[in-house]
Structures are given as structure tokens and as C-alpha cells.
Short mmCIF file of C-alpha atoms in Angstrom, two decimals:
data_model
loop_
_atom_site.label_atom_id
_atom_site.label_comp_id
_atom_site.label_asym_id
_atom_site.label_seq_id
_atom_site.Cartn_x
_atom_site.Cartn_y
_atom_site.Cartn_z
CA UNK A 217 29.11 10.37 4.37
CA UNK A 218 27.48 12.39 1.63
CA UNK A 219 23.72 12.07 1.37
CA UNK A 220 22.41 10.24 -1.69
CA UNK A 221 18.84 10.00 -2.91
CA UNK A 222 17.30 8.27 -5.91
CA UNK A 223 17.06 10.37 -9.06
CA UNK A 224 14.01 12.63 -9.08
CA UNK A 225 12.35 14.21 -12.09
CA UNK A 226 13.15 17.79 -11.13
CA UNK A 227 14.30 19.74 -14.14
CA UNK A 228 12.92 23.18 -13.25
CA UNK A 229 14.71 25.76 -11.15
CA UNK A 230 13.05 26.65 -7.83
CA UNK A 231 11.79 29.95 -9.27
CA UNK A 232 9.71 32.57 -7.48
CA UNK A 233 7.16 31.70 -4.76
CA UNK A 234 4.37 32.24 -7.31
CA UNK A 235 6.03 29.81 -9.74
CA UNK A 236 6.53 27.21 -7.02
CA UNK A 237 2.89 27.59 -5.99
CA UNK A 238 1.80 27.17 -9.59
CA UNK A 239 3.83 24.00 -9.97
CA UNK A 240 2.40 22.66 -6.70
CA UNK A 241 -1.13 23.23 -7.98
CA UNK A 242 -0.32 21.21 -11.09
CA UNK A 243 0.76 18.19 -9.02
CA UNK A 244 -1.66 15.24 -9.53
CA UNK A 245 -2.40 14.96 -5.81
CA UNK A 246 -3.20 18.68 -5.61
CA UNK A 247 -5.46 18.48 -8.66
CA UNK A 248 -7.35 15.52 -7.21
CA UNK A 249 -7.67 17.30 -3.86
CA UNK A 250 -9.04 20.45 -5.49
CA UNK A 251 -11.43 18.39 -7.61
CA UNK A 252 -12.61 16.52 -4.51
CA UNK A 253 -13.39 19.72 -2.58
CA UNK A 254 -15.10 21.25 -5.62
CA UNK A 255 -17.11 18.08 -6.18
CA UNK A 256 -18.33 17.94 -2.56
CA UNK A 257 -19.28 21.64 -2.56
CA UNK A 258 -21.05 21.27 -5.92
CA UNK A 259 -22.93 18.17 -4.81
CA UNK A 260 -24.05 19.78 -1.55
CA UNK A 261 -25.20 22.84 -3.49
CA UNK A 262 -27.22 21.15 -6.23
CA UNK A 263 -28.41 18.09 -4.30
CA UNK A 264 -29.99 15.26 -6.26
CA UNK A 265 -29.19 16.83 -9.65
CA UNK A 266 -25.53 15.86 -9.14
CA UNK A 267 -26.56 12.26 -9.83
CA UNK A 268 -26.50 13.22 -13.52
CA UNK A 269 -22.69 13.36 -13.29
CA UNK A 270 -22.33 9.91 -11.79
CA UNK A 271 -21.94 8.20 -15.17
CA UNK A 272 -18.69 10.14 -15.75
CA UNK A 273 -17.29 8.93 -12.42
CA UNK A 274 -18.46 5.41 -13.20
CA UNK A 275 -16.61 5.58 -16.51
CA UNK A 276 -13.41 6.49 -14.63
CA UNK A 277 -13.92 3.54 -12.25
CA UNK A 278 -14.57 1.15 -15.15
CA UNK A 279 -11.39 2.25 -16.92
CA UNK A 280 -9.49 1.18 -13.79
CA UNK A 281 -11.51 -2.01 -13.36
CA UNK A 282 -10.78 -3.29 -16.85
CA UNK A 283 -7.03 -3.23 -16.11
CA UNK A 284 -7.14 -5.14 -12.84
CA UNK A 285 -7.31 -8.75 -14.09
CA UNK A 286 -4.42 -8.54 -16.61
CA UNK A 287 -2.38 -6.47 -14.16
CA UNK A 288 -2.82 -8.90 -11.27
CA UNK A 289 -2.14 -11.97 -13.41
CA UNK A 290 0.99 -10.53 -15.04
CA UNK A 291 2.31 -9.09 -11.76
CA UNK A 292 1.86 -12.28 -9.72
CA UNK A 293 3.29 -14.52 -12.44
CA UNK A 294 6.31 -12.25 -13.00
CA UNK A 295 6.97 -11.91 -9.25
CA UNK A 296 6.71 -15.67 -8.66
CA UNK A 297 8.53 -16.65 -11.83
CA UNK A 298 11.46 -14.40 -10.94
CA UNK A 299 12.04 -15.85 -7.45
CA UNK A 300 15.55 -17.05 -6.63
CA UNK A 301 17.14 -18.54 -3.56
CA UNK A 302 19.37 -15.50 -3.02
CA UNK A 303 19.41 -14.05 0.49
CA UNK A 304 18.06 -17.08 2.30
CA UNK A 305 19.27 -18.13 5.70
CA UNK A 306 18.88 -17.08 9.31
CA UNK A 307 19.09 -13.36 8.55
CA UNK A 308 16.35 -13.63 5.94
CA UNK A 309 14.25 -15.86 8.19
CA UNK A 310 14.36 -13.40 11.08
CA UNK A 311 13.65 -10.46 8.79
CA UNK A 312 10.66 -12.10 7.11
CA UNK A 313 9.28 -13.37 10.42
CA UNK A 314 9.25 -9.93 12.04
CA UNK A 315 7.86 -8.21 8.94
CA UNK A 316 5.08 -10.72 8.35
CA UNK A 317 4.28 -10.78 12.07
CA UNK A 318 3.88 -7.01 12.29
CA UNK A 319 1.91 -7.02 9.04
CA UNK A 320 -0.58 -9.47 10.59
CA UNK A 321 -0.77 -7.25 13.68
CA UNK A 322 -1.43 -4.21 11.47
CA UNK A 323 -4.29 -6.02 9.72
CA UNK A 324 -5.84 -7.11 13.03
CA UNK A 325 -5.53 -3.60 14.51
CA UNK A 326 -7.18 -2.15 11.40
CA UNK A 327 -10.07 -4.60 11.67
CA UNK A 328 -10.53 -3.91 15.38
CA UNK A 329 -10.45 -0.12 15.03
CA UNK A 330 -12.77 -0.14 12.03
CA UNK A 331 -15.26 -2.36 13.84
CA UNK A 332 -15.12 -0.03 16.87
CA UNK A 333 -15.12 3.39 15.16
CA UNK A 334 -17.27 2.42 12.14
CA UNK A 335 -15.76 5.07 9.81
CA UNK A 336 -18.02 4.15 6.89
CA UNK A 337 -21.26 3.79 8.84
CA UNK A 338 -22.36 7.39 8.21
CA UNK A 339 -22.68 6.81 4.47
CA UNK A 340 -26.17 5.87 3.29
CA UNK A 341 -26.77 5.05 -0.38
CA UNK A 342 -30.30 5.32 -1.69
CA UNK A 343 -29.41 3.82 -5.04
CA UNK A 344 -29.52 0.08 -5.56
CA UNK A 345 -26.30 -1.89 -5.17
CA UNK A 346 -25.26 -4.69 -7.45
CA UNK A 347 -27.59 -7.59 -6.46
CA UNK A 348 -24.77 -10.09 -7.06
CA UNK A 349 -22.58 -8.28 -4.53
CA UNK A 350 -25.37 -8.12 -1.96
CA UNK A 351 -26.13 -11.81 -2.38
CA UNK A 352 -22.49 -12.91 -2.13
CA UNK A 353 -21.92 -10.76 0.94
CA UNK A 354 -25.05 -11.86 2.79
CA UNK A 355 -24.80 -15.60 2.25
CA UNK A 356 -22.44 -17.26 4.69
CA UNK A 357 -21.00 -20.54 3.45
CA UNK A 358 -19.15 -23.30 5.21
CA UNK A 359 -15.38 -23.19 5.37
CA UNK A 360 -15.12 -26.13 2.98
CA UNK A 361 -17.14 -24.31 0.30
CA UNK A 362 -15.12 -21.15 0.91
CA UNK A 363 -11.83 -22.95 0.32
CA UNK A 364 -13.26 -24.85 -2.65
CA UNK A 365 -14.27 -21.51 -4.17
CA UNK A 366 -10.60 -20.49 -4.25
CA UNK A 367 -10.10 -22.90 -7.17
CA UNK A 368 -11.91 -22.24 -10.44
CA UNK A 369 -12.78 -25.01 -12.88
CA UNK A 370 -12.35 -22.49 -15.70
CA UNK A 371 -9.80 -19.72 -15.32
CA UNK A 372 -11.32 -17.80 -18.24
CA UNK A 373 -14.68 -17.81 -16.46
CA UNK A 374 -12.99 -16.41 -13.35
CA UNK A 375 -11.30 -13.74 -15.48
CA UNK A 376 -14.58 -12.73 -17.13
CA UNK A 377 -16.23 -12.18 -13.74
CA UNK A 378 -13.08 -10.73 -12.07
CA UNK A 379 -13.17 -13.40 -9.35
CA UNK A 380 -9.79 -12.46 -7.94
CA UNK A 381 -8.86 -15.25 -5.50
CA UNK A 382 -8.96 -18.06 -8.12
CA UNK A 383 -7.08 -15.75 -10.49
CA UNK A 384 -4.36 -15.14 -7.90
CA UNK A 385 -4.09 -18.86 -7.09
CA UNK A 386 -3.83 -19.77 -10.77
CA UNK A 387 -1.18 -17.05 -11.28
CA UNK A 388 0.85 -18.28 -8.31
CA UNK A 389 0.84 -21.87 -9.61
CA UNK A 390 1.61 -20.70 -13.15
CA UNK A 391 4.47 -18.57 -11.84
CA UNK A 392 5.94 -21.44 -9.82
CA UNK A 393 5.71 -23.74 -12.83
CA UNK A 394 7.32 -21.07 -14.99
CA UNK A 395 10.08 -20.62 -12.41
CA UNK A 396 10.79 -24.36 -12.50
CA UNK A 397 10.77 -24.34 -16.31
CA UNK A 398 13.25 -21.44 -16.45
CA UNK A 399 15.54 -23.18 -13.93
CA UNK A 400 15.65 -26.30 -16.14
CA UNK A 401 15.86 -24.70 -19.60
CA UNK A 402 17.11 -21.14 -19.03
CA UNK A 403 14.40 -19.97 -21.45
CA UNK A 404 12.91 -16.68 -20.16
CA UNK A 405 10.79 -15.89 -23.21
CA UNK A 406 7.40 -16.28 -21.46
CA UNK A 407 8.58 -14.43 -18.35
CA UNK A 408 9.94 -11.53 -20.41
CA UNK A 409 6.70 -11.40 -22.42
CA UNK A 410 4.56 -11.21 -19.29
CA UNK A 411 6.89 -8.61 -17.80
CA UNK A 412 6.29 -6.47 -20.89
CA UNK A 413 2.53 -7.04 -20.60
CA UNK A 414 2.71 -5.83 -17.01
CA UNK A 415 4.56 -2.66 -18.05
CA UNK A 416 2.03 -1.97 -20.83
CA UNK A 417 -0.92 -2.33 -18.45
CA UNK A 418 0.81 -0.01 -15.99
CA UNK A 419 1.17 2.53 -18.80
CA UNK A 420 -2.57 2.19 -19.49
CA UNK A 421 -3.27 3.00 -15.85
CA UNK A 422 -0.99 6.06 -16.04
CA UNK A 423 -3.11 7.29 -18.95
CA UNK A 424 -6.33 6.71 -16.99
CA UNK A 425 -4.97 8.62 -13.99
CA UNK A 426 -4.71 11.77 -16.11
CA UNK A 427 -8.49 12.07 -15.90
CA UNK A 428 -8.61 11.22 -12.18
CA UNK A 429 -9.53 14.81 -11.13
CA UNK A 430 -12.57 14.76 -13.44
CA UNK A 431 -13.61 11.30 -12.26
CA UNK A 432 -13.18 12.19 -8.57
CA UNK A 433 -15.14 15.46 -9.04
CA UNK A 434 -18.09 13.62 -10.58
CA UNK A 435 -18.01 10.74 -8.10
CA UNK A 436 -17.94 13.00 -5.05
CA UNK A 437 -20.49 15.45 -6.48
CA UNK A 438 -22.94 12.57 -6.94
CA UNK A 439 -22.04 11.12 -3.53
CA UNK A 440 -22.43 14.45 -1.72
CA UNK A 441 -25.71 15.12 -3.52
CA UNK A 442 -26.97 11.72 -2.36
CA UNK A 443 -25.75 11.47 1.25
CA UNK A 444 -25.21 15.15 2.09
CA UNK A 445 -22.74 16.32 4.75
CA UNK A 446 -22.09 12.73 5.84
CA UNK A 447 -19.50 12.54 3.06
CA UNK A 448 -17.32 15.02 4.98
CA UNK A 449 -17.74 13.36 8.38
CA UNK A 450 -17.02 9.95 6.84
CA UNK A 451 -13.76 11.24 5.32
CA UNK A 452 -12.70 12.60 8.72
CA UNK A 453 -13.63 9.32 10.42
CA UNK A 454 -11.65 7.32 7.82
CA UNK A 455 -8.55 9.49 8.26
CA UNK A 456 -8.93 9.46 12.05
CA UNK A 457 -9.17 5.66 12.13
CA UNK A 458 -6.01 5.38 10.02
CA UNK A 459 -4.13 7.87 12.22
CA UNK A 460 -5.12 6.11 15.45
CA UNK A 461 -3.99 2.80 13.94
CA UNK A 462 -0.62 4.28 12.99
CA UNK A 463 -0.13 5.58 16.55
CA UNK A 464 -1.07 2.23 18.12
CA UNK A 465 1.22 0.17 15.88
CA UNK A 466 4.10 2.64 16.32
CA UNK A 467 3.77 2.33 20.11
CA UNK A 468 3.70 -1.47 19.77
CA UNK A 469 6.92 -1.31 17.74
CA UNK A 470 8.57 0.82 20.42
CA UNK A 471 7.47 -1.48 23.24
CA UNK A 472 8.70 -4.64 21.47
CA UNK A 473 12.03 -2.99 20.54
CA UNK A 474 12.52 -1.74 24.12
CA UNK A 475 11.78 -5.14 25.67
CA UNK A 476 13.95 -7.07 23.19
CA UNK A 477 16.95 -4.73 22.95
CA UNK A 478 16.92 -3.12 26.42
CA UNK A 479 17.74 0.20 24.75
CA UNK A 480 16.25 3.46 25.98
CA UNK A 481 13.05 4.31 24.05
CA UNK A 482 13.50 7.99 24.90
CA UNK A 483 16.41 8.23 22.46
CA UNK A 484 14.38 6.88 19.52
CA UNK A 485 12.44 10.04 18.57
CA UNK A 486 15.61 12.04 17.98
CA UNK A 487 17.15 9.23 15.93
CA UNK A 488 14.05 8.86 13.76
CA UNK A 489 13.30 12.58 13.42
CA UNK A 490 15.24 13.24 10.20
CA UNK A 491 13.82 10.32 8.25
CA UNK A 492 10.33 11.09 9.57
CA UNK A 493 10.50 14.64 8.20
CA UNK A 494 11.63 13.36 4.79
CA UNK A 495 8.94 10.64 4.82
CA UNK A 496 5.97 12.87 5.64
CA UNK A 497 7.01 15.67 3.28
CA UNK A 498 7.68 13.41 0.29
CA UNK A 499 5.25 10.51 1.08
CA UNK A 500 7.88 8.28 -0.53
CA UNK A 501 9.74 5.40 1.11
CA UNK A 502 12.08 5.34 -1.89
CA UNK A 503 13.17 8.95 -1.50
CA UNK A 504 13.54 8.41 2.26
CA UNK A 505 15.52 5.17 1.92
CA UNK A 506 19.07 6.64 1.76
CA UNK A 507 18.36 8.67 4.89
CA UNK A 508 16.90 5.62 6.65
CA UNK A 509 19.91 3.47 5.75
CA UNK A 510 22.40 6.11 6.90
CA UNK A 511 20.57 6.77 10.17
CA UNK A 512 20.22 3.05 10.92
CA UNK A 513 24.00 2.68 10.87
CA UNK A 514 25.20 6.06 12.11
CA UNK A 515 22.52 6.93 14.69
CA UNK A 516 20.94 3.65 15.76
CA UNK A 517 24.12 1.54 15.59
CA UNK A 518 22.79 -1.29 13.38
CA UNK A 519 25.52 -3.14 11.49
CA UNK A 520 25.88 -2.35 7.79
CA UNK A 521 25.17 -5.99 6.91
CA UNK A 522 21.83 -6.12 8.73
CA UNK A 523 20.83 -2.61 7.64
CA UNK A 524 21.53 -3.29 3.97
CA UNK A 525 19.53 -6.53 3.88
CA UNK A 526 16.66 -5.77 6.25
CA UNK A 527 15.94 -2.24 5.06
CA UNK A 528 16.12 -3.18 1.39
CA UNK A 529 13.69 -6.06 1.98
CA UNK A 530 11.55 -3.62 3.96
CA UNK A 531 11.10 -1.46 0.87
CA UNK A 532 8.74 -4.09 -0.53
CA UNK A 533 7.72 -6.27 2.45
CA UNK A 534 7.75 -3.75 5.31
CA UNK A 535 4.73 -1.65 4.33
CA UNK A 536 2.87 -1.97 7.65
CA UNK A 537 1.11 1.33 7.06
CA UNK A 538 -0.18 0.01 3.75
CA UNK A 539 -1.54 -3.16 5.38
CA UNK A 540 -3.29 -1.07 8.03
CA UNK A 541 -4.77 1.28 5.42
CA UNK A 542 -5.88 -1.48 3.03
CA UNK A 543 -7.75 -3.36 5.74
CA UNK A 544 -9.47 -0.15 6.85
CA UNK A 545 -10.48 0.37 3.21
CA UNK A 546 -12.13 -3.08 3.18
CA UNK A 547 -14.04 -2.32 6.38
CA UNK A 548 -14.98 1.20 5.25
CA UNK A 549 -16.43 0.01 1.95
CA UNK A 550 -18.38 -2.75 3.69
CA UNK A 551 -19.81 -0.35 6.27
CA UNK A 552 -20.60 2.30 3.66
CA UNK A 553 -22.49 -0.27 1.60
CA UNK A 554 -24.28 -1.79 4.62
CA UNK A 555 -22.65 -5.16 3.94
CA UNK A 556 -22.10 -7.51 6.90
CA UNK A 557 -18.79 -9.25 6.30
CA UNK A 558 -18.44 -12.91 7.19
CA UNK A 559 -15.39 -14.11 9.13
CA UNK A 560 -14.14 -15.63 5.89
CA UNK A 561 -14.37 -12.29 4.08
CA UNK A 562 -12.54 -10.50 6.93
CA UNK A 563 -9.73 -13.07 6.87
CA UNK A 564 -9.60 -12.83 3.07
CA UNK A 565 -9.32 -9.05 3.30
CA UNK A 566 -6.44 -9.37 5.77
CA UNK A 567 -4.68 -11.93 3.58
CA UNK A 568 -5.00 -9.75 0.48
CA UNK A 569 -3.74 -6.68 2.37
CA UNK A 570 -0.65 -8.63 3.45
CA UNK A 571 -0.19 -10.01 -0.06
CA UNK A 572 -0.23 -6.47 -1.44
CA UNK A 573 2.32 -5.52 1.23
CA UNK A 574 4.68 -8.20 -0.11
CA UNK A 575 5.07 -6.21 -3.31
CA UNK A 576 3.07 -8.47 -5.60
CA UNK A 577 1.42 -5.52 -7.34
CA UNK A 578 3.26 -2.34 -8.34
CA UNK A 579 1.10 0.48 -9.67
CA UNK A 580 2.08 4.14 -10.13
CA UNK A 581 -0.48 6.26 -8.29
CA UNK A 582 -1.83 2.85 -7.47
CA UNK A 583 -4.29 3.39 -4.60
CA UNK A 584 -7.37 3.55 -6.90
CA UNK A 585 -6.42 0.19 -8.41
CA UNK A 586 -5.67 -1.30 -4.98
CA UNK A 587 -9.04 -0.12 -3.65
CA UNK A 588 -10.85 -1.57 -6.68
CA UNK A 589 -8.89 -4.82 -6.35
CA UNK A 590 -9.84 -5.19 -2.68
CA UNK A 591 -13.50 -4.35 -3.29
CA UNK A 592 -13.73 -6.79 -6.20
CA UNK A 593 -11.91 -9.58 -4.37
CA UNK A 594 -13.95 -9.41 -1.17
CA UNK A 595 -17.23 -8.66 -2.98
CA UNK A 596 -17.96 -5.10 -1.84
CA UNK A 597 -19.82 -2.15 -3.37
CA UNK A 598 -17.59 0.56 -4.82
CA UNK A 599 -19.70 3.73 -4.46
CA UNK A 600 -17.44 5.28 -1.78
CA UNK A 601 -14.09 4.65 -3.49
CA UNK A 602 -14.02 8.18 -4.93
CA UNK A 603 -13.99 9.58 -1.40
CA UNK A 604 -11.04 7.37 -0.43
CA UNK A 605 -9.12 8.42 -3.54
CA UNK A 606 -9.72 12.08 -2.70
CA UNK A 607 -8.08 11.87 0.74
CA UNK A 608 -5.35 9.42 -0.24
CA UNK A 609 -2.63 12.08 -0.05
CA UNK A 610 -3.25 12.32 3.70
CA UNK A 611 -3.36 8.55 4.21
CA UNK A 612 -0.16 8.39 2.13
CA UNK A 613 1.55 10.48 4.82
CA UNK A 614 0.36 8.07 7.53
CA UNK A 615 1.37 5.00 5.51
CA UNK A 616 4.86 6.29 4.73
CA UNK A 617 5.51 7.34 8.35
CA UNK A 618 4.75 3.83 9.61
CA UNK A 619 6.47 2.05 6.71
CA UNK A 620 9.75 3.94 7.16
CA UNK A 621 10.05 3.92 10.95
CA UNK A 622 8.69 0.38 11.24
CA UNK A 623 11.46 -0.87 8.96
CA UNK A 624 14.10 0.76 11.15
CA UNK A 625 12.70 -0.88 14.28
CA UNK A 626 12.49 -4.27 12.57
CA UNK A 627 16.14 -3.86 11.63
CA UNK A 628 16.88 -3.21 15.31
CA UNK A 629 15.10 -6.43 16.29
CA UNK A 630 16.96 -8.45 13.66
CA UNK A 631 20.30 -6.92 14.65
CA UNK A 632 19.62 -7.68 18.33
CA UNK A 633 19.19 -11.38 17.49
CA UNK A 634 22.72 -11.52 16.05
CA UNK A 635 24.26 -9.01 18.49
CA UNK A 636 24.85 -6.51 15.69
CA UNK A 637 23.71 -3.31 17.42
CA UNK A 638 26.50 -1.00 18.54
CA UNK A 639 25.16 0.27 21.85
CA UNK A 640 27.81 2.96 22.06
CA UNK A 641 26.59 4.42 18.78
CA UNK A 642 22.98 4.26 19.97
CA UNK A 643 23.91 6.01 23.20
CA UNK A 644 25.88 8.66 21.33
CA UNK A 645 29.33 7.79 22.72
CA UNK A 646 30.77 6.42 19.43
CA UNK A 647 30.63 7.43 15.78
CA UNK A 648 30.53 5.25 12.65
CA UNK A 649 30.01 5.99 8.96
CA UNK A 650 27.64 4.19 6.62
CA UNK A 651 28.59 3.20 3.08
CA UNK A 652 26.79 4.74 0.13
CA UNK A 653 24.11 2.81 -1.72
CA UNK A 654 23.99 1.78 -5.35
CA UNK A 655 20.91 3.62 -6.62
CA UNK A 656 20.69 1.59 -9.84
CA UNK A 657 20.59 -1.69 -7.94
CA UNK A 658 17.70 -0.42 -5.80
CA UNK A 659 15.64 1.13 -8.60
CA UNK A 660 13.06 -1.68 -8.78
CA UNK A 661 12.66 -1.75 -5.01
CA UNK A 662 12.16 2.03 -5.01
CA UNK A 663 9.30 1.66 -7.48
CA UNK A 664 7.59 -1.02 -5.38
CA UNK A 665 8.02 1.00 -2.18
CA UNK A 666 6.43 4.08 -3.72
CA UNK A 667 3.51 1.96 -4.94
CA UNK A 668 2.85 0.85 -1.35
CA UNK A 669 3.04 4.45 -0.11
#
């Protein structure tokens, strides 16, 4: 079978090594990385004076913050309003069960590792935090009051204060009501309008991300000037926590697959090697998807039916690396801000991480928005977000590795339940060919997968 990949915006010829290096330096991730290093060095060099740059970084953060409420509302309503009954049944049930189950495990592992390693504990802020955030984080309420707080008496009041859980609940109910209305009348006017609002807000965020290198430079310069070398050790601890989590969850996947399928785990590395290389070099589940689909059928022996359904669903619901990373972000920000999370806030953070994994929000270059969304929803200070943005290229590698290979192993578990794994293919004694994918049909899923990466 010929290899197919989704269209990529590559219009330039490879050119000389110097030209390729120049193009690499102009990549947004490279620019942010360079700005981050320069900001840390500058902040360490000038010390407290770097605080004069903080207002520029704060402006960058506020430009992201002002987009969160309309983006979340439009995204949740559009996603819920567009739901159909297509794909339901035993195959879908098994797929969703495994994916949600491993997502919960990823969130719990992230919480446990973060509590043990304390990646954000080295950060000490001498500036005052938002008193409202400190008060909300320090006051533990009963579970009845916590649940009651999920429902706002005035949705516009919740929007004005960016109280995200009531906003999400309202959007879910609105989306379900809109879905019912469309089913009865066939009128999609409101849904189409909100879909266009979502696309416009996403375009706004693209514009804001053009100044991300400047914002990250100023944020990290001020942070380094305030906390000193701890900014570097905290970044290493954050990345190390994420990497350890990826290793643990990958090993759990392998153990569960081995026990359930009775297939040799020693053959798995070779079968996953090609897609792993593509995943870590592109940090894109979408670009890796054709390779994953082909390998699932031709190397692992999963039936085309199971591979097509499970892996395509996995593009939006199988982002276990994203769940792991998002929960670590919640814990990191809490530790960096010296905020003691209540059990309710921890559970809320896990729930939001899993909700994000289900593809509710799709944002190009979306980690800054996701980090702001999580901090705002759980009630956490945002001073350390610039550091997390700066190293997101590395965490993107970890996320994509786990997302891609986790989906393949979930497909193996689903196929085992319906006896749709060809053991001869897995053992290398038989050969099959996979069918090509329709790239146009998968375009929306590709976008959501890349947002999670």
C-alpha cells in the first residue's frame, strides 16, 4: 500500500542546509524556545529590574484570557449540538470504555507523580497573588456547596468573572437543547452561527500567538529575575515528571495488552517503531495517523473495521498524553503558587483534563489557552504559565508519543474482544494490506488531534 499523509503546508524546496536551518529558526516553536532562553538569561543577569517587563507578558496573557469564555462556550455548544447516533453499538462502547478508563488512569498517575515529585515547589513568588484566588483556594467547602456552585443563577455573571464550570454546564445544556431542536426542525442556523463564532475566535488566537515569543521573553525574564535559577530547575522537574508519567502509562498499556491478548510484548517495540519516529519528529497525531492505521492492520494484525473506527475515534478521545500533561499543569501551577488544592479541586482538574481530551476544545497552538483555561477553572495563579509555554515543544513530544501508541494498544484490546486480531500477522507469518484513508473525511479529526498534541 502506498503511504498517505494529510496535506502539509510545504511549498518550499528543501534547499541548502543553511536555508533549512533558517526556516527551522523561523518556526513558531523555535522562536518561542529562543525567546524563553533569552528571557531566562536576561532575567538572571539583570535581577529585579526585569520586573519592569512583566506588564508586557501580562498583556500577552490577557489577550489569551479574553478569548477563553467565548471559545469555550462556542466549542462546547457546537460539539454537543452536532452529536449524532452514528457509530454506536458494542464496538463504540468497548472503544469509549477503554479510552475513558485509560484517561482516568493518566489523570490519577499525573496527580500522584506531581504530589510526589513536587515539580512546581521550587518556584517562590514574592509578588502578591490575586486575593480572590488565594481565598477560593484556601477555603474548603462541603461537597453540597461545591456541586451547587456548578450552577450559576446568572450565566452573564459567570461569564464576566470567567467562572468556567457553570459556563461549561450551561453550554452543555444549551448544546443538548439545540441538538434536540435541530432534530425536530432541521434548522441549523444557530449551530452554524456559533460554529462561525468559534472559527473567528480561533483566528483571534492565531493573531495573538504571533507575539508569543515577545510575551514569553518578558514573562520568563521577570520570573527569572524574581526567583533566580529555580526557574531552570522547575522546568527540568516539570519535564521529568511528564516523562516519567509517559513511561509508567506506556508500561501499563503493555501489561494490560499482554494479559488480555496473550501476545508477546517483545514484538511490540518493532511494530510501533515507525509510527513512534514519525510521532516524535512531527509532534502531530494527525500526520502520524496514516502510518498508525497502516501499521495496525499490516504489522499488528488488527482488522480493518476495528482499526478504522477505534483509531479515528482515538484522534480526538485517545489523547492520554494530553490528560497526563494537563493534570501535571494543574498541580504545577498550584505548587508554584503555594496553593493547597482541596480534593474537590483535584477531582475538578482531572475532570477538566479528561473533558479536554474528548476534543471539546480545538485551538491551534492551543497549549497557552488550555493552561489558562485550567488555571481559571480550578482557581490557580498564572505566574508560571510562561515557563510551561516555553517548554511545551518538549512536552508535545511526550504527549504525541503516548497518544499515538496508546491508541494502537487500545485498538488491540478492542479487537481482542471481538476476536479480530490476526495472530499470524502479529507473529510475522502472514501478510495483509491496509486500505487507504480518505484524507478529506478525516480533516476535522486531524485538526482536533493536533490541538491535543
